[in-house]
Tab-separated table of C-alpha atoms (C1' of nucleotides) in Angstrom:
chain	number	residue	atom	x	y	z
O	747	MET	CA	15.535	-20.539	1.062
O	748	ARG	CA	16.488	-17.147	2.133
O	749	ILE	CA	14.163	-14.139	2.415
O	750	GLY	CA	15.221	-12.638	-0.869
O	751	GLU	CA	14.313	-15.619	-2.865
O	752	LEU	CA	10.968	-16.017	-0.955
O	753	SER	CA	10.223	-12.417	-1.872
O	754	LYS	CA	10.815	-12.914	-5.391
O	755	ARG	CA	8.763	-16.162	-5.607
O	756	THR	CA	5.889	-14.674	-3.795
O	757	ASP	CA	6.163	-11.205	-5.108
O	758	ALA	CA	5.780	-9.927	-1.577
O	759	PRO	CA	8.187	-7.219	-0.245
O	760	VAL	CA	10.901	-8.452	2.109
O	761	ARG	CA	9.500	-6.065	4.585
O	762	MET	CA	6.157	-7.895	4.561
O	763	LEU	CA	7.655	-11.300	5.022
O	764	ARG	CA	9.338	-10.184	8.207
O	765	TYR	CA	6.059	-8.610	9.286
O	766	TYR	CA	4.091	-11.780	8.619
O	767	GLU	CA	6.652	-13.693	10.582
O	768	GLU	CA	6.297	-11.089	13.536
O	769	GLN	CA	2.560	-11.735	13.359
O	770	GLY	CA	3.075	-15.437	13.555
O	771	LEU	CA	1.819	-16.211	10.089
O	772	ILE	CA	4.906	-17.858	8.822
O	773	HIS	CA	8.037	-19.306	10.427
O	774	SER	CA	11.653	-19.471	9.713
O	775	GLU	CA	14.694	-21.175	10.921
O	776	ARG	CA	17.926	-19.226	11.136
O	777	LEU	CA	21.070	-20.057	9.439
O	778	ALA	CA	24.457	-19.864	11.221
O	779	ASN	CA	24.813	-16.231	10.280
O	780	GLY	CA	21.342	-15.243	11.428
O	781	TYR	CA	19.733	-15.045	8.035
O	782	ARG	CA	16.195	-16.422	7.932
O	783	ASP	CA	15.698	-19.762	6.259
O	784	TYR	CA	12.467	-20.769	4.847
O	785	GLU	CA	11.000	-24.214	3.879
O	786	ASP	CA	9.734	-24.532	0.490
O	787	TYR	CA	6.109	-24.744	1.395
O	788	THR	CA	6.376	-21.170	2.642
O	789	VAL	CA	5.899	-19.925	-0.858
O	790	ASP	CA	2.386	-21.321	-0.992
O	791	ARG	CA	1.667	-20.186	2.498
O	792	VAL	CA	2.688	-16.597	1.699
O	793	ARG	CA	0.544	-16.658	-1.529
O	794	GLN	CA	-2.378	-17.809	0.545
O	795	ILE	CA	-1.786	-15.160	3.197
O	796	ARG	CA	-1.672	-12.459	0.555
O	797	GLY	CA	-4.865	-13.708	-1.002
O	798	LEU	CA	-6.559	-13.624	2.232
O	799	LEU	CA	-5.246	-10.239	3.172
O	800	ASP	CA	-6.370	-8.972	-0.235
O	801	VAL	CA	-9.748	-10.303	0.434
O	802	GLY	CA	-10.110	-8.240	3.580
O	803	LEU	CA	-9.171	-10.689	6.376
O	804	PRO	CA	-6.909	-9.240	9.013
O	805	THR	CA	-3.778	-11.023	10.045
O	806	ARG	CA	-5.419	-11.769	13.486
O	807	ILE	CA	-7.991	-13.925	11.725
O	808	ILE	CA	-5.593	-15.415	9.106
O	809	LYS	CA	-3.393	-16.566	11.900
O	810	GLN	CA	-6.334	-18.583	13.476
O	811	ILE	CA	-7.523	-19.887	10.128
O	812	LEU	CA	-4.261	-20.915	8.532
O	813	PRO	CA	-3.186	-23.915	10.597
O	814	CYS	CA	-6.515	-25.551	9.844
O	815	LEU	CA	-6.124	-25.130	6.166
O	816	ASN	CA	-2.604	-26.201	5.467
O	817	SER	CA	-1.256	-28.929	7.911
O	818	PRO	CA	-2.224	-32.478	7.983
O	819	ARG	CA	-5.378	-32.337	9.904
O	820	THR	CA	-4.787	-35.167	12.315
O	821	ILE	CA	-2.144	-33.119	13.943
O	822	HIS	CA	-4.357	-30.312	14.676
O	823	MET	CA	-7.630	-32.090	15.465
O	824	PRO	CA	-6.866	-32.784	19.110
O	825	TYR	CA	-5.981	-29.172	19.915
O	826	VAL	CA	-9.157	-27.615	18.570
O	827	THR	CA	-11.141	-25.813	21.335
O	828	PRO	CA	-14.746	-24.983	21.083
O	829	ASP	CA	-13.720	-21.394	21.016
O	830	MET	CA	-11.640	-21.983	17.900
O	831	ILE	CA	-14.549	-23.789	16.350
O	832	ALA	CA	-16.833	-20.824	17.095
O	833	THR	CA	-14.384	-18.491	15.535
O	834	LEU	CA	-14.020	-20.564	12.501
O	835	GLU	CA	-17.772	-20.936	11.998
O	836	ASP	CA	-18.104	-17.228	12.363
O	837	GLU	CA	-15.296	-16.566	9.788
O	838	ARG	CA	-16.817	-19.057	7.503
O	839	ASP	CA	-20.172	-17.318	7.579
O	840	ARG	CA	-18.591	-13.952	7.084
O	841	MET	CA	-16.736	-15.298	4.087
O	842	ALA	CA	-19.915	-16.637	2.640
O	843	GLU	CA	-21.358	-13.160	2.939
O	844	LYS	CA	-18.293	-11.651	1.201
O	845	ILE	CA	-18.500	-14.223	-1.547
O	846	GLU	CA	-22.179	-13.198	-2.083
O	847	CYS	CA	-21.423	-9.572	-2.089
O	848	LEU	CA	-18.412	-9.990	-4.575
O	849	THR	CA	-20.435	-12.236	-6.758
O	850	LYS	CA	-23.265	-9.824	-6.964
O	851	ASN	CA	-21.176	-6.878	-7.788
O	852	HIS	CA	-18.925	-8.787	-10.151
O	853	ARG	CA	-22.044	-9.720	-12.069
O	854	ALA	CA	-23.185	-6.152	-12.073
O	855	ILE	CA	-19.856	-4.834	-13.431
O	856	ASN	CA	-19.945	-7.525	-16.020
O	857	ASP	CA	-23.459	-6.799	-17.081
O	858	TYR	CA	-22.514	-3.109	-17.329
O	859	LEU	CA	-19.408	-3.826	-19.416
O	860	ASP	CA	-21.525	-6.086	-21.629
O	861	ALA	CA	-24.070	-3.247	-22.108
O	862	VAL	CA	-21.442	-0.663	-22.694
O	863	SER	CA	-19.719	-2.772	-25.342
O	864	HIS	CA	-23.075	-3.167	-26.995
O	865	GLU	CA	-23.556	0.540	-26.994
O	866	VAL	CA	-20.123	1.109	-28.271
O	867	ARG	CA	-20.944	-1.119	-31.227
O	868	THR	CA	-24.381	0.481	-31.745
O	869	VAL	CA	-24.149	4.175	-31.126
O	870	PRO	CA	-20.513	5.326	-32.108
O	871	ALA	CA	-21.392	7.207	-35.294
O	872	ALA	CA	-24.271	9.017	-33.457
O	873	GLY	CA	-24.609	12.615	-32.245
O	874	ASP	CA	-22.952	13.945	-29.089
O	875	SER	CA	-19.574	12.388	-29.134
O	876	ALA	CA	-18.071	15.632	-27.745
O	877	ARG	CA	-16.989	14.689	-24.209
O	878	PRO	CA	-13.666	12.913	-24.220
O	879	ALA	CA	-12.815	13.110	-20.570
O	880	GLY	CA	-14.978	12.761	-17.559
O	881	GLN	CA	-15.903	16.363	-16.595
O	882	PRO	CA	-19.627	17.198	-17.040
T	1428	MET	CA	-33.862	11.626	5.896
T	1429	ARG	CA	-31.255	13.027	8.268
T	1430	ILE	CA	-27.966	11.543	9.046
T	1431	GLY	CA	-29.024	9.897	12.393
T	1432	GLU	CA	-31.806	7.888	10.676
T	1433	LEU	CA	-29.461	6.839	7.888
T	1434	SER	CA	-27.000	5.694	10.453
T	1435	LYS	CA	-29.548	3.625	12.155
T	1436	ARG	CA	-30.945	2.024	8.906
T	1437	THR	CA	-27.550	1.139	7.674
T	1438	ASP	CA	-25.758	0.487	10.867
T	1439	ALA	CA	-22.939	2.723	9.821
T	1440	PRO	CA	-21.600	5.194	12.360
T	1441	VAL	CA	-22.538	8.765	11.645
T	1442	ARG	CA	-18.787	9.451	11.301
T	1443	MET	CA	-18.576	7.026	8.453
T	1444	LEU	CA	-21.413	8.600	6.593
T	1445	ARG	CA	-19.707	11.984	6.589
T	1446	TYR	CA	-16.560	10.261	5.615
T	1447	TYR	CA	-18.215	8.419	2.697
T	1448	GLU	CA	-19.689	11.816	1.575
T	1449	GLU	CA	-16.303	13.354	1.741
T	1450	GLN	CA	-14.922	10.566	-0.424
T	1451	GLY	CA	-17.635	11.268	-2.968
T	1452	LEU	CA	-19.413	7.906	-2.416
T	1453	ILE	CA	-22.723	9.341	-1.326
T	1454	HIS	CA	-24.426	12.645	-1.737
T	1455	SER	CA	-26.682	14.693	0.393
T	1456	GLU	CA	-28.732	17.886	0.010
T	1457	ARG	CA	-28.692	20.414	2.812
T	1458	LEU	CA	-31.781	21.457	4.801
T	1459	ALA	CA	-32.315	25.200	5.605
T	1460	ASN	CA	-30.419	24.761	8.815
T	1461	GLY	CA	-27.412	22.926	7.266
T	1462	TYR	CA	-28.399	19.458	8.247
T	1463	ARG	CA	-27.570	16.771	5.662
T	1464	ASP	CA	-30.684	15.442	3.952
T	1465	TYR	CA	-30.507	12.011	2.279
T	1466	GLU	CA	-32.716	10.413	-0.340
T	1467	ASP	CA	-34.184	6.963	0.382
T	1468	TYR	CA	-32.068	5.091	-1.923
T	1469	THR	CA	-28.939	6.268	0.009
T	1470	VAL	CA	-29.747	3.380	2.432
T	1471	ASP	CA	-29.023	0.664	-0.098
T	1472	ARG	CA	-26.109	2.606	-1.434
T	1473	VAL	CA	-24.412	2.697	1.959
T	1474	ARG	CA	-25.109	-0.946	2.447
T	1475	GLN	CA	-23.464	-1.713	-0.817
T	1476	ILE	CA	-20.494	0.476	0.046
T	1477	ARG	CA	-19.956	-1.268	3.309
T	1478	GLY	CA	-20.153	-4.632	1.668
T	1479	LEU	CA	-17.577	-3.609	-0.842
T	1480	LEU	CA	-15.460	-2.097	1.771
T	1481	ASP	CA	-15.639	-5.224	3.902
T	1482	VAL	CA	-14.609	-7.197	0.911
T	1483	GLY	CA	-11.413	-5.290	0.628
T	1484	LEU	CA	-12.062	-2.649	-2.026
T	1485	PRO	CA	-10.821	0.819	-1.301
T	1486	THR	CA	-13.132	3.830	-1.413
T	1487	ARG	CA	-11.193	5.080	-4.413
T	1488	ILE	CA	-12.250	2.107	-6.424
T	1489	ILE	CA	-15.812	1.924	-5.053
T	1490	LYS	CA	-16.214	5.449	-6.098
T	1491	GLN	CA	-15.425	4.394	-9.755
T	1492	ILE	CA	-17.536	1.345	-9.710
T	1493	LEU	CA	-20.525	2.537	-7.960
T	1494	PRO	CA	-22.052	4.760	-10.589
T	1495	CYS	CA	-22.001	1.863	-12.983
T	1496	LEU	CA	-23.992	-0.387	-10.655
T	1497	ASN	CA	-26.729	1.749	-9.372
T	1498	SER	CA	-28.053	4.385	-11.721
T	1499	PRO	CA	-30.116	3.893	-14.754
T	1500	ARG	CA	-27.515	2.943	-17.261
T	1501	THR	CA	-28.575	5.088	-20.027
T	1502	ILE	CA	-27.632	8.103	-18.112
T	1503	HIS	CA	-23.997	6.945	-17.738
T	1504	MET	CA	-23.456	5.201	-20.919
T	1505	PRO	CA	-22.414	8.230	-22.936
T	1506	TYR	CA	-19.824	9.451	-20.380
T	1507	VAL	CA	-17.794	6.149	-20.234
T	1508	THR	CA	-14.357	6.517	-21.403
T	1509	PRO	CA	-12.087	3.725	-22.605
T	1510	ASP	CA	-10.121	4.438	-19.451
T	1511	MET	CA	-13.039	3.855	-17.288
T	1512	ILE	CA	-13.792	0.620	-19.152
T	1513	ALA	CA	-10.210	-0.626	-18.533
T	1514	THR	CA	-10.491	0.300	-14.875
T	1515	LEU	CA	-13.692	-1.710	-14.598
T	1516	GLU	CA	-12.377	-4.681	-16.436
T	1517	ASP	CA	-9.368	-4.699	-14.171
T	1518	GLU	CA	-11.457	-4.544	-11.098
T	1519	ARG	CA	-13.849	-7.166	-12.479
T	1520	ASP	CA	-10.895	-9.613	-12.887
T	1521	ARG	CA	-9.575	-8.768	-9.455
T	1522	MET	CA	-12.967	-9.517	-7.925
T	1523	ALA	CA	-13.061	-12.795	-9.785
T	1524	GLU	CA	-9.725	-13.695	-8.183
T	1525	LYS	CA	-11.002	-12.686	-4.869
T	1526	ILE	CA	-14.057	-14.720	-5.310
T	1527	GLU	CA	-11.976	-17.773	-6.121
T	1528	CYS	CA	-9.620	-17.211	-3.129
T	1529	LEU	CA	-12.604	-16.858	-0.907
T	1530	THR	CA	-14.439	-19.770	-2.148
T	1531	LYS	CA	-11.419	-21.987	-1.854
T	1532	ASN	CA	-10.784	-21.028	1.674
T	1533	HIS	CA	-14.396	-21.083	2.606
T	1534	ARG	CA	-14.477	-24.632	1.434
T	1535	ALA	CA	-11.399	-25.471	3.356
T	1536	ILE	CA	-12.752	-24.109	6.440
T	1537	ASN	CA	-16.021	-25.998	5.911
T	1538	ASP	CA	-14.253	-29.153	5.224
T	1539	TYR	CA	-12.165	-28.687	8.390
T	1540	LEU	CA	-15.123	-28.085	10.535
T	1541	ASP	CA	-16.813	-31.124	9.204
T	1542	ALA	CA	-13.877	-33.268	9.983
T	1543	VAL	CA	-13.660	-31.719	13.410
T	1544	SER	CA	-17.204	-32.357	14.149
T	1545	HIS	CA	-16.762	-35.896	13.074
T	1546	GLU	CA	-13.854	-36.332	15.332
T	1547	VAL	CA	-15.701	-34.816	18.147
T	1548	ARG	CA	-18.449	-37.456	17.613
T	1549	THR	CA	-15.792	-40.169	17.207
T	1550	VAL	CA	-12.845	-39.693	19.500
T	1551	PRO	CA	-14.187	-37.934	22.533
T	1552	ALA	CA	-13.868	-40.700	25.022
T	1553	ALA	CA	-10.307	-41.564	23.722
T	1554	GLY	CA	-7.013	-40.985	25.348
T	1555	ASP	CA	-5.189	-37.690	25.599
T	1556	SER	CA	-8.069	-35.303	26.229
T	1557	ALA	CA	-5.671	-33.302	28.408
T	1558	ARG	CA	-5.161	-30.097	26.469
T	1559	PRO	CA	-7.886	-27.654	27.022
T	1560	ALA	CA	-6.282	-24.477	25.816
T	1561	GLY	CA	-4.127	-23.946	22.766
T	1562	GLN	CA	-0.616	-23.984	24.184
T	1563	PRO	CA	1.476	-26.896	23.114
V	1333	DT	C1'	-36.457	29.389	29.035
V	1334	DC	C1'	-33.535	25.759	29.662
V	1335	DA	C1'	-31.968	21.066	28.859
V	1336	DA	C1'	-31.377	17.306	25.889
V	1337	DA	C1'	-30.917	15.302	21.553
V	1338	DG	C1'	-29.322	15.705	17.156
V	1339	DG	C1'	-26.330	18.300	13.644
V	1340	DG	C1'	-22.129	20.725	11.825
V	1341	DT	C1'	-16.935	21.208	11.366
V	1342	DG	C1'	-12.305	20.374	12.642
V	1343	DA	C1'	-8.650	18.162	14.715
V	1344	DC	C1'	-6.120	14.737	16.757
V	1345	DA	C1'	-5.642	9.456	17.894
V	1346	DT	C1'	-5.593	4.723	16.495
V	1347	DC	C1'	-4.816	0.286	14.088
V	1348	DA	C1'	-3.188	-2.525	10.502
V	1349	DA	C1'	-0.589	-2.933	6.478
V	1350	DT	C1'	3.012	-0.836	4.312
V	1351	DG	C1'	7.089	2.123	2.898
V	1352	DT	C1'	11.759	3.718	3.896
V	1353	DG	C1'	15.975	4.671	5.874
V	1354	DA	C1'	19.846	4.155	9.028
V	1355	DA	C1'	23.636	1.468	10.863
V	1356	DG	C1'	25.815	-2.582	10.705
V	1357	DG	C1'	27.050	-7.845	9.616
V	1358	DT	C1'	28.100	-11.696	5.990
V	1359	DC	C1'	29.760	-13.325	1.822
V	1360	DA	C1'	31.264	-13.963	-2.873
V	1361	DA	C1'	33.557	-12.422	-6.587
V	1362	DA	C1'	36.968	-9.090	-8.542
U	1217	DT	C1'	41.056	-6.664	0.303
U	1218	DT	C1'	37.555	-4.079	-1.186
U	1219	DT	C1'	33.100	-3.667	-3.442
U	1220	DG	C1'	28.358	-4.891	-3.889
U	1221	DA	C1'	24.544	-7.675	-3.035
U	1222	DC	C1'	22.050	-9.479	0.576
U	1223	DC	C1'	20.937	-9.907	5.273
U	1224	DT	C1'	19.849	-8.135	10.384
U	1225	DT	C1'	17.223	-4.965	13.742
U	1226	DC	C1'	15.287	-0.560	14.995
U	1227	DA	C1'	12.650	3.162	14.238
U	1228	DC	C1'	9.965	6.506	12.199
U	1229	DA	C1'	6.510	7.789	8.232
U	1230	DT	C1'	2.311	7.041	5.742
U	1231	DT	C1'	-2.289	5.660	4.165
U	1232	DG	C1'	-7.078	4.336	4.788
U	1233	DA	C1'	-10.782	3.379	7.622
U	1234	DT	C1'	-12.251	4.491	11.935
U	1235	DG	C1'	-12.848	6.342	16.847
U	1236	DT	C1'	-13.198	10.335	19.790
U	1237	DC	C1'	-13.402	14.778	21.463
U	1238	DA	C1'	-14.076	19.762	21.526
U	1239	DC	C1'	-16.911	23.533	20.386
U	1240	DC	C1'	-20.826	25.559	18.521
U	1241	DC	C1'	-25.744	25.681	16.374
U	1242	DT	C1'	-30.840	24.163	16.038
U	1243	DT	C1'	-34.983	21.950	17.292
U	1244	DT	C1'	-38.011	20.184	20.557
U	1245	DG	C1'	-40.363	19.301	24.730
U	1246	DA	C1'	-40.805	20.011	29.819
DNA sequence: TCAAAGGGTGACATCAATGTGAAGGTCAAA
DNA sequence: TTTGACCTTCACATTGATGTCACCCTTTGA
C-alpha cells in the first residue's frame, strides 16, 4: 500500500510515517515511480510504534526493541549480542517502573472520580454552589 | 528546604525544579533573601511529577491531575467542575491504554529475553557463531 | 575581607517529535 | 490535455523538556 493509505489506516500523519522510516522504524519498497510501497503488516507496526512513543519511549529505544517483538524469533536469535540483551533488560525494567507509576496514578484518579461522583450525588442541593468556574 | 536540597533529594536538576514551579506544578515560599523555600511534601510531589513525565504525560495534564491526587480531597471536592471531571476521565482512560500497551510490550520483551537465555544455554557450541556485532 | 558555595533571573541552545510549506513529478478522470 | 489528488524531497518552524551560560546577590567560613 502507498503512504496515504497507511496514514489513513494508522491515523498517523504522512509526515510521521516518513519520519519513522528515516529513523529506521519501518521499511518500504519503492514503486517504479518512486512512491513508497508498504507491506500490510506495517499497519500493525506503526500502531505499535505510536503506542510506544505515546508511552514515553524514544525512537532510539523503539528501534532496538521492535525487531525482538515482531519478527519470527528464530531469525533474530543468532544476532543478539550481550549488549542488546543488557539494553533490553534495562528497558524492560524501566517499563515495569512505568507500569507501576501509571497504575498507581490511574487508581488514584479513579478513586478520586469515584469520590467526586459520590459527592455529586450527596451534596448537590447543599449550600455554597456559587463557584461555577475554577477561579478562587 | 532550599532548592539545592530538594534537588538532591529528588534527583531532579535545579533547573527543572524552577521549571516545574513556572509551570505551576509545585509551589515555594520565599525566604527573606529571595531564596525559594519548599515544604517537605514537595519531595514526594516532585518524584510523582517526574514519574508522570517519564510516562509520557505533559506538564499541562499533570498540572490538572496532581491536585486531585495529593491533597486532602475534601478541600478540592467543591471546586470540581464537570469540565475537570471530563478531563480526568479522559486522562484516566488514556492511562489505561498506556498501561495496556506497556504491559503487552513488557511481556513481549520478557518472553523474548527468556527465549534468548534459553538459546544461549542450548545452542552456544553450535555452528555459525561468527557474527559478533549487529551488522548483517 | 575575600573566596566559594548556593541562589536568583534571563536568555540562548538542543533534541525529539511534529507541523508546514515550497517546488516539482505521476496518474487518473473529465 | 488539463485538473486534482497523491506522491517526492528539502527546509524551516514549533513545542516541551532540558542543558548551559552570563551576571548578580547572599551566606558562610578561612
